Short mmCIF file of C-alpha atoms and ligand atoms in Angstrom, two decimals:
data_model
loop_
_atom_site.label_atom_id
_atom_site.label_comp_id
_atom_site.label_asym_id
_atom_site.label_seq_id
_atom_site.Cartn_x
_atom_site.Cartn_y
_atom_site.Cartn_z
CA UNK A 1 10.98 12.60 -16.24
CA UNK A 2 13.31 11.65 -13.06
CA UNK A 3 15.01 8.55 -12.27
CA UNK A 4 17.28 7.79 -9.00
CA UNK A 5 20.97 7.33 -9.45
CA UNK A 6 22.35 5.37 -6.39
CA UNK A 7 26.25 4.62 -5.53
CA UNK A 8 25.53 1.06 -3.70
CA UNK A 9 27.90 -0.81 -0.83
CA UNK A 10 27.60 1.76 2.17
CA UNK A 11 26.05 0.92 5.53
CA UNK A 12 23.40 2.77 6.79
CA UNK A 13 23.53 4.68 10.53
CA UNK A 14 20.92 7.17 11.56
CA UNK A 15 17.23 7.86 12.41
CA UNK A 16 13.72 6.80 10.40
CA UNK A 17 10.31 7.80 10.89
CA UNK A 18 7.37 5.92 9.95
CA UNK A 19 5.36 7.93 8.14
CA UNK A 20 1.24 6.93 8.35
CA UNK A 21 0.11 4.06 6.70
CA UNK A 22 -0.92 4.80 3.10
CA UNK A 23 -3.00 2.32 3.04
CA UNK A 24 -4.17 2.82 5.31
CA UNK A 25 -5.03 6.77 4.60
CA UNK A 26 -6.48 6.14 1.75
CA UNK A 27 -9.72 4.44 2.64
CA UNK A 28 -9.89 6.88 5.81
CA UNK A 29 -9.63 10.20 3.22
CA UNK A 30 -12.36 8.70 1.16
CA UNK A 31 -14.33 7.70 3.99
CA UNK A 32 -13.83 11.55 5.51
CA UNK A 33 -16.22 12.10 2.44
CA UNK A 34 -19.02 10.63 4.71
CA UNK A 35 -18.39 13.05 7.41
CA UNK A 36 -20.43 16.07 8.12
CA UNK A 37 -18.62 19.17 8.54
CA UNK A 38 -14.58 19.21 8.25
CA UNK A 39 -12.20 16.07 8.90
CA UNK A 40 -8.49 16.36 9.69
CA UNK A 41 -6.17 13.20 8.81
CA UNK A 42 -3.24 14.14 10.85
CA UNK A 43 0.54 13.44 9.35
CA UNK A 44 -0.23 12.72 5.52
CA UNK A 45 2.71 11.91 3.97
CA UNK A 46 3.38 13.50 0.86
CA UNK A 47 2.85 11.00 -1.77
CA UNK A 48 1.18 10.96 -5.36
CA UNK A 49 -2.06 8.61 -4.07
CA UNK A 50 -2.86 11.41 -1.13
CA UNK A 51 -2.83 14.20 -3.98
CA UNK A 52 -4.87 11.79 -6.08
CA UNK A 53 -6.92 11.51 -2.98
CA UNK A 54 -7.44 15.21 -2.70
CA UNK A 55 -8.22 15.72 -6.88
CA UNK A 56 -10.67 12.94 -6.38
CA UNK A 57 -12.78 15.08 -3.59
CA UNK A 58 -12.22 18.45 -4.99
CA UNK A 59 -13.81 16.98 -8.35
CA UNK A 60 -16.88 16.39 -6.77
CA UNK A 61 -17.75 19.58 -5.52
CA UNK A 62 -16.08 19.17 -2.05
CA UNK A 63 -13.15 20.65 -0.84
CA UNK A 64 -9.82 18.95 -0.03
CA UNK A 65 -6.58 20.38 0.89
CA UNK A 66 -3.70 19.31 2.25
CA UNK A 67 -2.04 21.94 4.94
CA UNK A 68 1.22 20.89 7.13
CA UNK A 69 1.15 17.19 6.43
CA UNK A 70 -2.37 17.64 7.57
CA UNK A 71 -5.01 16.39 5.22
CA UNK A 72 -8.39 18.32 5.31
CA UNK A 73 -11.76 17.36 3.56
CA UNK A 74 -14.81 19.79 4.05
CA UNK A 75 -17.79 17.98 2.50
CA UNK A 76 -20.34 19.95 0.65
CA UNK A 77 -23.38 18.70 -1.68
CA UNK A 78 -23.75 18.75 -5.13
CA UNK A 79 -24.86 16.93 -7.45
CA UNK A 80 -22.08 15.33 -9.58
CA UNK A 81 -21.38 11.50 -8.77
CA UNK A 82 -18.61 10.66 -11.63
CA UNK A 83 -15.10 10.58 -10.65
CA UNK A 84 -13.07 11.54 -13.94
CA UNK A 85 -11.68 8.99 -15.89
CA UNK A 86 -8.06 10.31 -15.62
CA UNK A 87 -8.29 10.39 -11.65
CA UNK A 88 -9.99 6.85 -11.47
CA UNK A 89 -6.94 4.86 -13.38
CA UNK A 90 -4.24 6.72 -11.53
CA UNK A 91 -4.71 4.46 -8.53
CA UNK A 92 -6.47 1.32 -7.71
CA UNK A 93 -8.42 3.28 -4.40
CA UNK A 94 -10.12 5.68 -6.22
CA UNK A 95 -12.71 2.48 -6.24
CA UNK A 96 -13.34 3.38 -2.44
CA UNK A 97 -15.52 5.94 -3.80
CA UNK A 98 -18.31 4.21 -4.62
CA UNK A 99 -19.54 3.31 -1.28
CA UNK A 100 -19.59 7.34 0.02
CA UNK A 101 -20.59 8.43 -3.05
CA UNK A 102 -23.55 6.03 -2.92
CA UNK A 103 -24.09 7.21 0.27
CA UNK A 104 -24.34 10.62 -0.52
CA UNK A 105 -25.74 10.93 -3.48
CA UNK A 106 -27.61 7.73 -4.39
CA UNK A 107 -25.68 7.07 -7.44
CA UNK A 108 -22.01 6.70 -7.95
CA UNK A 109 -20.23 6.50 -11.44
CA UNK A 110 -16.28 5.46 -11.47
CA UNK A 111 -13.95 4.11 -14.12
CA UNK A 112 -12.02 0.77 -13.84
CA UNK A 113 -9.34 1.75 -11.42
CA UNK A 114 -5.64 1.58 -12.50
CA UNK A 115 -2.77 1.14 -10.13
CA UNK A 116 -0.46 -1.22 -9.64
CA UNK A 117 -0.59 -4.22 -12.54
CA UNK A 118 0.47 -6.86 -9.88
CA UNK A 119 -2.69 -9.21 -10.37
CA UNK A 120 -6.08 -9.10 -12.49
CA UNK A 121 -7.35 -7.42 -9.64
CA UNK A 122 -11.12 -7.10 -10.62
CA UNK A 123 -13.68 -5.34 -8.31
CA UNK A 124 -16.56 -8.02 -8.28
CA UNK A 125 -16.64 -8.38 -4.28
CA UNK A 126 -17.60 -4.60 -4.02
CA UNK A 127 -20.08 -4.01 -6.47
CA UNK A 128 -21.75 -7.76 -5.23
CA UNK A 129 -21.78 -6.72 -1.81
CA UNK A 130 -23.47 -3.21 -2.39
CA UNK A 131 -26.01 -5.00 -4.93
CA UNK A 132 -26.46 -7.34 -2.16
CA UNK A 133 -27.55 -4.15 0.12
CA UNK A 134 -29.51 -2.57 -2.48
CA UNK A 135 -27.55 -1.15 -5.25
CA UNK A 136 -28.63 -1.75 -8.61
CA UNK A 137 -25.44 -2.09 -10.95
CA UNK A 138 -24.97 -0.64 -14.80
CA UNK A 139 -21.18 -1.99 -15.75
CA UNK A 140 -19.44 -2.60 -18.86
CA UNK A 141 -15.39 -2.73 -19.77
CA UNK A 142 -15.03 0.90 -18.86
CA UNK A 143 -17.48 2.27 -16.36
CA UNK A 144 -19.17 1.17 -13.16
CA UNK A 145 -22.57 3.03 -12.48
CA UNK A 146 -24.64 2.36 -9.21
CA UNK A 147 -27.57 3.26 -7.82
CA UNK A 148 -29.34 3.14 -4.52
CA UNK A 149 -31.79 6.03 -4.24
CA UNK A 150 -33.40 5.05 -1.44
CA UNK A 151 -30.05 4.02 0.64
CA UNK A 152 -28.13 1.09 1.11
CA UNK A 153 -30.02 -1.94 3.79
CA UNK A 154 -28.06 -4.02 6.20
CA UNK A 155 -27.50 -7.74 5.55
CA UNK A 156 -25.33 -10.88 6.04
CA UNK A 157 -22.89 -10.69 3.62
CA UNK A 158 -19.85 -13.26 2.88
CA UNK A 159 -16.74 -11.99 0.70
CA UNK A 160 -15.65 -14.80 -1.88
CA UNK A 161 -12.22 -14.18 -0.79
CA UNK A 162 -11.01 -11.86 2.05
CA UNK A 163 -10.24 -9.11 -0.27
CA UNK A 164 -8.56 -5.74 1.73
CA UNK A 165 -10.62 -3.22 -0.27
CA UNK A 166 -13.90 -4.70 -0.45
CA UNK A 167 -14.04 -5.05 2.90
CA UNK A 168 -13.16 -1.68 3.24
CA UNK A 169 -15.83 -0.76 0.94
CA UNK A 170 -18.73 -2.38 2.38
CA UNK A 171 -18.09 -1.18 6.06
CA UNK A 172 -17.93 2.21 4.67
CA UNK A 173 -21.43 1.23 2.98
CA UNK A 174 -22.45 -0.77 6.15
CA UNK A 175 -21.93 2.27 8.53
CA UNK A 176 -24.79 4.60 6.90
CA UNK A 177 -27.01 1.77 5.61
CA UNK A 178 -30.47 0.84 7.53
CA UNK A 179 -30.26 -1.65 9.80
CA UNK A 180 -27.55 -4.36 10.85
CA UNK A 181 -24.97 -5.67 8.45
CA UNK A 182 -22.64 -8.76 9.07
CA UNK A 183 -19.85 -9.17 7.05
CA UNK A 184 -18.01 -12.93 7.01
CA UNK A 185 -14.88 -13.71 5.82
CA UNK A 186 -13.10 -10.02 6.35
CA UNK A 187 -10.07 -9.04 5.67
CA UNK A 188 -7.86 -8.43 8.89
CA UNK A 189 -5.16 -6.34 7.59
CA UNK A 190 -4.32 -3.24 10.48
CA UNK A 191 -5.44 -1.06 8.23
CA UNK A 192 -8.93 -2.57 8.31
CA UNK A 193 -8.83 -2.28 11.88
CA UNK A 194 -7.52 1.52 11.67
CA UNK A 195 -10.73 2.31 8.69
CA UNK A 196 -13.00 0.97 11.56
CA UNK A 197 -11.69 3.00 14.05
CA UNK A 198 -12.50 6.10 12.42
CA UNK A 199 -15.40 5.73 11.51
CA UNK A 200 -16.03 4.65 15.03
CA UNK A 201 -14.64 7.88 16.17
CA UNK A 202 -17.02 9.63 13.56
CA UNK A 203 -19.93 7.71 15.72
CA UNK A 204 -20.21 5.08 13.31
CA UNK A 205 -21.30 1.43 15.38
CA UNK A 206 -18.71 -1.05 14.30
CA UNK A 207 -17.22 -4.12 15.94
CA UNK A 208 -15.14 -7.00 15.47
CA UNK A 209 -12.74 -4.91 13.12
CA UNK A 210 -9.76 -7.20 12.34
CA UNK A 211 -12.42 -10.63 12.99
CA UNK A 212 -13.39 -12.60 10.18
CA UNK A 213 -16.51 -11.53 10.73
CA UNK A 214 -17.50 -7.62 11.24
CA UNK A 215 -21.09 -6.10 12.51
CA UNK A 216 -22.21 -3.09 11.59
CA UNK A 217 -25.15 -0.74 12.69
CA UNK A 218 -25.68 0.98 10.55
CA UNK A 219 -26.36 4.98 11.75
CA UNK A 220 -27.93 8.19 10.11
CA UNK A 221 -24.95 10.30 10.21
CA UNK A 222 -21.85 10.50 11.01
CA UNK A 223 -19.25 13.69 12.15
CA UNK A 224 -16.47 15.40 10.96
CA UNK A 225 -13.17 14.79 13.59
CA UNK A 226 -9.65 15.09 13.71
CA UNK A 227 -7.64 11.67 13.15
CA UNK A 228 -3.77 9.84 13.50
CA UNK A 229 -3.49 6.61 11.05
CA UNK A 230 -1.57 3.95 12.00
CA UNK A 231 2.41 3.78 10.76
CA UNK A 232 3.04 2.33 7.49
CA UNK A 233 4.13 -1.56 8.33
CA UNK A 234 5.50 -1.53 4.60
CA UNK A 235 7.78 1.26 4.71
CA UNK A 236 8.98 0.17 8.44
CA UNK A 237 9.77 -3.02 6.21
CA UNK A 238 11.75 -1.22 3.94
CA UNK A 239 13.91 0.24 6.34
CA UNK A 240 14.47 -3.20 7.76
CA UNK A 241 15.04 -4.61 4.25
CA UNK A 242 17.90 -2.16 3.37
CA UNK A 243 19.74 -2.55 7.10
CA UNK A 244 19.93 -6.16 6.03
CA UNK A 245 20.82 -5.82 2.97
CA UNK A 246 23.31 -3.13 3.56
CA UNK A 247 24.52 -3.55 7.05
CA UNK A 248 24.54 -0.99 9.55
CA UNK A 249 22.42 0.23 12.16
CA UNK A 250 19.32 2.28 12.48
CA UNK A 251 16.99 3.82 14.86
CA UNK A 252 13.61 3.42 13.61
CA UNK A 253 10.71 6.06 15.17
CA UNK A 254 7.14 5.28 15.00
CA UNK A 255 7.89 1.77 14.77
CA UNK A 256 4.48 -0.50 14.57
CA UNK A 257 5.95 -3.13 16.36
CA UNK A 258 2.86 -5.57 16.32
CA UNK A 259 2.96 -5.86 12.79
CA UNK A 260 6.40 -6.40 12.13
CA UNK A 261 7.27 -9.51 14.24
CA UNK A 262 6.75 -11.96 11.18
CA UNK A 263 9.18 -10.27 8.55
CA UNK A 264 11.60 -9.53 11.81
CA UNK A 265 11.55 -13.30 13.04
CA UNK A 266 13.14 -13.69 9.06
CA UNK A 267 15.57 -11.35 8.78
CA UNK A 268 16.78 -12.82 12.40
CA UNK A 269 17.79 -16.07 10.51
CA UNK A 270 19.89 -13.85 8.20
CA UNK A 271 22.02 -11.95 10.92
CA UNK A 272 19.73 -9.21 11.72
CA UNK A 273 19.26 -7.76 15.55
CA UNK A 274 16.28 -5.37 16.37
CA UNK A 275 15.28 -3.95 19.86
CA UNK A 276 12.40 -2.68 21.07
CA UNK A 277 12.01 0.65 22.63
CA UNK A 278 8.93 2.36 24.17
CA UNK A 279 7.59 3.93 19.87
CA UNK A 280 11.35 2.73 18.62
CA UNK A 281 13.38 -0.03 17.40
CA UNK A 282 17.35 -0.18 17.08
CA UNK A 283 17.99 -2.82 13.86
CA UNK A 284 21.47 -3.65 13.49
CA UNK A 285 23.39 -6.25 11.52
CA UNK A 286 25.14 -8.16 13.52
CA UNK A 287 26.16 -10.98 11.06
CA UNK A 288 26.11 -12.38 7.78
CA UNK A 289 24.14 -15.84 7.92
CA UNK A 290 23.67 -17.56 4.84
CA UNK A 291 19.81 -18.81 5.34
CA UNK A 292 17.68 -20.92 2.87
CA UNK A 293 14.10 -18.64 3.46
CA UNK A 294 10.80 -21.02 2.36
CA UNK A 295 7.97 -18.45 2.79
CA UNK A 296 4.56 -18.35 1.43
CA UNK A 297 2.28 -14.76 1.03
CA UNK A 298 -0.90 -14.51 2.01
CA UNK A 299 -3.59 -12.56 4.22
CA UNK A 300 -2.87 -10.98 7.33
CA UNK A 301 -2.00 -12.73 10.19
CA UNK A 302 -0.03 -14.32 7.61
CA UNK A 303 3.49 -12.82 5.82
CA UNK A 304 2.45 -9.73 3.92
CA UNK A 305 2.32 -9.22 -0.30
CA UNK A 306 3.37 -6.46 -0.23
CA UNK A 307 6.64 -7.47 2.31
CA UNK A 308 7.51 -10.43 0.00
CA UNK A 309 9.49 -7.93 -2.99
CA UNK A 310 11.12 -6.55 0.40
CA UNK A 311 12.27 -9.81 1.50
CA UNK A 312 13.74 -10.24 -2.05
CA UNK A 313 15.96 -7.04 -1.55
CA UNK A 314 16.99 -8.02 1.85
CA UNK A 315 18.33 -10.96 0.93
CA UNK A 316 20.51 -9.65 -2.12
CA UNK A 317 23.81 -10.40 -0.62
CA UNK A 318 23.19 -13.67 1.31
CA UNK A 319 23.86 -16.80 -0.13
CA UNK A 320 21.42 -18.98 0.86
CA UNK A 321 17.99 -19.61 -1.43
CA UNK A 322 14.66 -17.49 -1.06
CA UNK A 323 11.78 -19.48 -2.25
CA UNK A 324 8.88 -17.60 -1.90
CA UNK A 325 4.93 -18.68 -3.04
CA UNK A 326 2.60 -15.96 -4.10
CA UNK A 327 -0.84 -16.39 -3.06
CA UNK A 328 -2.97 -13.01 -3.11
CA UNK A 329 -1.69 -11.52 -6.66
CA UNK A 330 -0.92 -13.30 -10.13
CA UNK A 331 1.88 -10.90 -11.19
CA UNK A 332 4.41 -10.03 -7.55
CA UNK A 333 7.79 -10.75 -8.91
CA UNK A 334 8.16 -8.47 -11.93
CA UNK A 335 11.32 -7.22 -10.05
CA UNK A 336 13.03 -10.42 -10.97
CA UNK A 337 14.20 -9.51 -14.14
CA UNK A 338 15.81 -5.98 -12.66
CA UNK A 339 17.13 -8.79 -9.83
CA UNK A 340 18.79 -10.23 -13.04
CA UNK A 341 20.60 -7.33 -14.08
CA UNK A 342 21.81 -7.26 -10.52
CA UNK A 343 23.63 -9.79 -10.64
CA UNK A 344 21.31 -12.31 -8.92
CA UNK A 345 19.66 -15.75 -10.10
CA UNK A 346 15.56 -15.38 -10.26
CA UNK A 347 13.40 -17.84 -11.51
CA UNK A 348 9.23 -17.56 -11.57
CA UNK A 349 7.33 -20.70 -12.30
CA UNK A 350 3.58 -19.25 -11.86
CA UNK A 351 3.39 -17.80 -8.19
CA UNK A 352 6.68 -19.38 -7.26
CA UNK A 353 9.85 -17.36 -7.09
CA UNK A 354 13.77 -18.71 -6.20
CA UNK A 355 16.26 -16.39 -5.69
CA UNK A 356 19.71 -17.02 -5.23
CA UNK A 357 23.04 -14.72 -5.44
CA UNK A 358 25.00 -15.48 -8.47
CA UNK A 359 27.71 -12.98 -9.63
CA UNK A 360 29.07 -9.20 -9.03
CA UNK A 361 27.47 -6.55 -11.41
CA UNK A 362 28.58 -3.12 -10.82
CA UNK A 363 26.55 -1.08 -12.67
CA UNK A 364 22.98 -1.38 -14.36
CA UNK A 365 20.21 0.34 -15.30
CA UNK A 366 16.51 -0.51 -13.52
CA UNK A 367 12.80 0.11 -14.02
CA UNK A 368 10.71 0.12 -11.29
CA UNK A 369 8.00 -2.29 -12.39
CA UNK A 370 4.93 -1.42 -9.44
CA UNK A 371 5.48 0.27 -5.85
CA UNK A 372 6.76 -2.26 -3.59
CA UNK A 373 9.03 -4.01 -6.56
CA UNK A 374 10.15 -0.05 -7.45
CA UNK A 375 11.27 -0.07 -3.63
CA UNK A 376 13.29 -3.54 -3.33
CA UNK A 377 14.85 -1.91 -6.93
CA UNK A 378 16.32 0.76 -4.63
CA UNK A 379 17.08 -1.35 -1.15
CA UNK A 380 19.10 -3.75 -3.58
CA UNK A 381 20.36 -1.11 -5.80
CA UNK A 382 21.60 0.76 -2.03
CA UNK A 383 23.05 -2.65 -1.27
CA UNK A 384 25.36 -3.67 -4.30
CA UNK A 385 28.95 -2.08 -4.63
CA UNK A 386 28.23 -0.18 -7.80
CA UNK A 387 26.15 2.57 -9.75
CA UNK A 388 22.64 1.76 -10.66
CA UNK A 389 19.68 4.00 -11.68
CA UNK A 390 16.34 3.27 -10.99
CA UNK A 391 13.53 4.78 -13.71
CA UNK A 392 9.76 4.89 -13.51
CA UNK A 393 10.14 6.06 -10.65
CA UNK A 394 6.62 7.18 -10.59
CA UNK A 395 5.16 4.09 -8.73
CA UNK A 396 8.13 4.52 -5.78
CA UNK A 397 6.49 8.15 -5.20
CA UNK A 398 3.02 6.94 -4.44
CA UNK A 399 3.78 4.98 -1.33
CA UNK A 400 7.13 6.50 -0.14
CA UNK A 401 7.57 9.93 -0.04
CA UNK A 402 11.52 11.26 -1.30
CA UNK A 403 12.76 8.04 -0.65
CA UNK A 404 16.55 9.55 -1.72
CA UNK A 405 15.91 11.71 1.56
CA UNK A 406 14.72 8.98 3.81
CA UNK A 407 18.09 6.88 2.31
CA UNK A 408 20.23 9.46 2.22
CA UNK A 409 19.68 10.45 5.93
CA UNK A 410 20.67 6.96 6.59
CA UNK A 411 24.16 7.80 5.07
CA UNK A 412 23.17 6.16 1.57
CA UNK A 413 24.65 7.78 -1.85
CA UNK A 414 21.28 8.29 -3.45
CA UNK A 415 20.07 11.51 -5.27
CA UNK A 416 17.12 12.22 -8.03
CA UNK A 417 17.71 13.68 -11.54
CA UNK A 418 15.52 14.69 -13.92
CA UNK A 419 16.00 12.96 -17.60
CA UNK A 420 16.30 14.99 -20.53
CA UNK A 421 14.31 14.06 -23.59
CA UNK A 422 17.45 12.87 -25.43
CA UNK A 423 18.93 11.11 -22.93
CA UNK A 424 15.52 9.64 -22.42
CA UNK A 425 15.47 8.53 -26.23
CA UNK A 426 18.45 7.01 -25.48
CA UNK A 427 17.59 4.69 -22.78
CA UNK A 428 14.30 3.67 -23.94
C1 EPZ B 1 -4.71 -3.68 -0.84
O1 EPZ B 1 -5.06 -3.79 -2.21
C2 EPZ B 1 -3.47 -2.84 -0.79
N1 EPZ B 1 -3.76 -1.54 -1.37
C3 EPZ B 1 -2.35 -3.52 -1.55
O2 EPZ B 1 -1.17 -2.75 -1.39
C4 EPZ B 1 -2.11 -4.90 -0.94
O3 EPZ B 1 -1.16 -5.58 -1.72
C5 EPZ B 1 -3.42 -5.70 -0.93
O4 EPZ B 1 -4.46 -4.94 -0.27
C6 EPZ B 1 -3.29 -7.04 -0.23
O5 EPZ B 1 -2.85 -6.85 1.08
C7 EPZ B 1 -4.36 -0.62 -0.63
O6 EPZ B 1 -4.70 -0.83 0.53
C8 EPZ B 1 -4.58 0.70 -1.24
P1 EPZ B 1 -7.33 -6.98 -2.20
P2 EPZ B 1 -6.50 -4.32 -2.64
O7 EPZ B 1 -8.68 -6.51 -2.61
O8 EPZ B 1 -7.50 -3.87 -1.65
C9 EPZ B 1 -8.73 -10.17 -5.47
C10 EPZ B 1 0.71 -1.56 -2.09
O9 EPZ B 1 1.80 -1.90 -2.64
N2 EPZ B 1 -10.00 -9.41 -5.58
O10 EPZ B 1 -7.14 -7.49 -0.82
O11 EPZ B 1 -6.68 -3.97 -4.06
C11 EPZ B 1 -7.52 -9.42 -6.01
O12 EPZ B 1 -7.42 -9.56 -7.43
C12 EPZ B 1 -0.58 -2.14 -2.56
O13 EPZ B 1 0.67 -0.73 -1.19
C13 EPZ B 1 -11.03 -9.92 -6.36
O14 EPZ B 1 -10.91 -10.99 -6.98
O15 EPZ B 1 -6.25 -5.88 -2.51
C14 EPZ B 1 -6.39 -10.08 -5.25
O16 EPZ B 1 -6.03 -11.27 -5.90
C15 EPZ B 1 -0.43 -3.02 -3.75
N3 EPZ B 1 -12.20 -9.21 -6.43
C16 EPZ B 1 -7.01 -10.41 -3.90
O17 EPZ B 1 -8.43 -10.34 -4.10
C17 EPZ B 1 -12.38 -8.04 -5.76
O18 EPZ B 1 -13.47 -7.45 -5.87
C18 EPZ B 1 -6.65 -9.44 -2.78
O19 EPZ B 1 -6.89 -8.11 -3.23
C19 EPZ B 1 -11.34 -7.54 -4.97
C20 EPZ B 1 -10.15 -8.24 -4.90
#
């Protein structure tokens, strides 16, 4: 077992590269399962999802390997269309499957996925939409079984709520199915937007990408290529989070400026100062501005999920309120206890949060609770005069790859240790 042990209080000076997007990787890689012939996913990051990624493939009979940061998937046939059960509940994508695996074999089998327990997060918008194009469903507790021998059909389809994965899911289904498909009320996340794009590159026939509404034509086939993702808006937020929160100033590369404006425009009201640069941005504090932040989550255009535990851990050390209302997940602010031992005031009323700075703590010990609360654990663990360790550190690894490295490049006092069993006993 490892945990992070981090000496907090420095400022942070130097370079960071924006890895690609894991999400949005992850629907591309299972979507390179539809390809014929080989598919290269240039610049994987190294990160516990994109080896879950690969197990996933290899366990059907295909090949997957990761070689250089590039990520390689040679599709073969066989006939086995169950994912394991230990592969499925390691992360919540592995549900992307079902639409290639429909595809090609007429019958996909998964378990409920796992991942991060940040909502209820049930998978009712996927398996309706592929029933809704043919699929005949078998589901209890446990498993999800479908079937479509004869292929998926094209139809007008609206998704209850504009969930990111199901959307995914059904243009995947939507690009190989017979006939035209409309889907209304899409999600718009980039990522969506990026899926489309390679598909579209594969010679898929997909527009409106990052519309509410999407059409698809559907084709017979589609053909193996060579492919960049998009740079990960969340971990471009991260770096953001900790220049705020620690002062300093950084050079970010790779920096998907399109999709940062909103989280920039309110870390501006706190003292921060970016500039743009051809691929870069220079983020610098300039000054410390106590700012009351009123912000409510939601779907893209508007201010990311996944940002708002960032947010939190950019604003450890100003003194002004962050009142922030959750609207995509039922469970975002399990960081606010490990806030608490911070030294910070936190208070959750349903999908509300307030957070407010209350006292000095200079040394505690904190679980990472999901992915993006493991990271603001670490940006306000970085940003507190003090020694803090960070366990569980599990989730942090399947979105950010070493993040120790990409802090300690920055100048930050942050290393990774591995637990011994009694010392283990000890803590728990
Ligand atoms: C994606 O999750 C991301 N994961 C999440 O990032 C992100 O928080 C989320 O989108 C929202 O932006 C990946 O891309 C791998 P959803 P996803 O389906 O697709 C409900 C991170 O930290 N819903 O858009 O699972 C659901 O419960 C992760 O990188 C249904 O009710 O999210 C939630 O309340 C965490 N039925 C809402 O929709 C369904 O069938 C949005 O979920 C599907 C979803």
């Amino acid at each position: 077992m490892e945990k992070l042990v981090v000496k907090g209080g420095k400022k942070l000076f130097g370079t960071a590269d924006v890895p690609a997007a894991k999400n949005a990787l992850l629907p591309i890689i299972a979507a390179a399962y539809m390809l014929d012939g080989e598919s290269c996913i240039k610049q994987c990051p190294q990160l516990s999802d994109i080896f879950a990624s690969r197990d996933i493939i290899n366990s059907t009979g295909s090949t997957a390997f990761i070689h250089n940061g590039d990520f390689s998937v040679i599709y073969s046939d066989s006939q086995i269309y169950e994912i394991p059960q230990e592969l499925c509940s390691t992360m919540r994508s592995s549900v992307l499957y079902l639409a290639p695996m429909l595809y090609r074999r007429g019958k996909a089998a998964i378990y409920m996925p796992g991942g991060c327990r940040i909502g209820k997060r049930p998978v009712d918008i996927h398996i309706d939409g592929l029933c809704r194009m043919g699929a005949r469903a078998e589901c209890d507790d446990e498993k999800i079984v479908l079937t479509a021998e004869d292929g998926l059909k094209g139809v007008t389809y609206k998704l209850r709520i504009p969930s990111v994965g199901a959307t995914q899911t059904l243009i995947m289904a939507a690009a190989t199915a017979k006939g035209i498909t409309v889907l209304k009320n899409c999600a718009r996340e980039p990522e969506i937007v990026d899926l489309a794009r390679f598909l579209n590159r594969a010679g898929a026939k997909i527009t409106g990408a990052g519309k509410n509404e999407i059409i698809i034509r559907g084709v017979s086939s589609l053909s193996g290529v060579e492919y960049t993702p998009v740079p990960d808006r969340i971990f471009a937020a991260t770096i953001l989070s900790a220049v705020n929160a620690c002062g300093g100033m950084c050079r970010i590369r790779n920096y998907p400026v399109e999709y940062m404006e909103y989280f920039e425009k309110i870390l501006r009201r706190t003292g921060l100062v970016s500039l743009h640069f051809s691929d870069s941005a220079f983020v610098f504090k300039a000054a410390d501005i106590a700012a009351d932040i009123n912000i409510h989550t939601g779907y893209y255009p508007a201010f990311s999920t996944d940002m708002g535990p960032l947010l939190s851990a950019a604003m450890v050390n100003n003194s002004g309120t962050l009142n922030m209302y959750e609207t995509v997940f039922e469970n975002r602010f399990s960081y606010s206890t490990e806030f608490e031992k911070l030294g910070m005031c936190c208070k959750v009323e349903g999908r509300n949060y307030i957070q407010k700075r209350k006292k000095e703590v200079y040394t505690a010990n904190l679980t990472a609770k999901d992915l993006r609360a493991g990271a603001a654990a670490v940006v306000a663990a970085l940003a507190k005069k003090g020694c803090f360790t960070i366990d569980n550190i599990g989730y942090i690894d399947r979105g950010y790859e070493k993040i120790e490295d990409v802090f300690s490049s920055l100048g930050a006092d942050i290393r990774r240790v591995s637990v011994g069993r009694q010392e283990t006993d000890e803590t728990e």
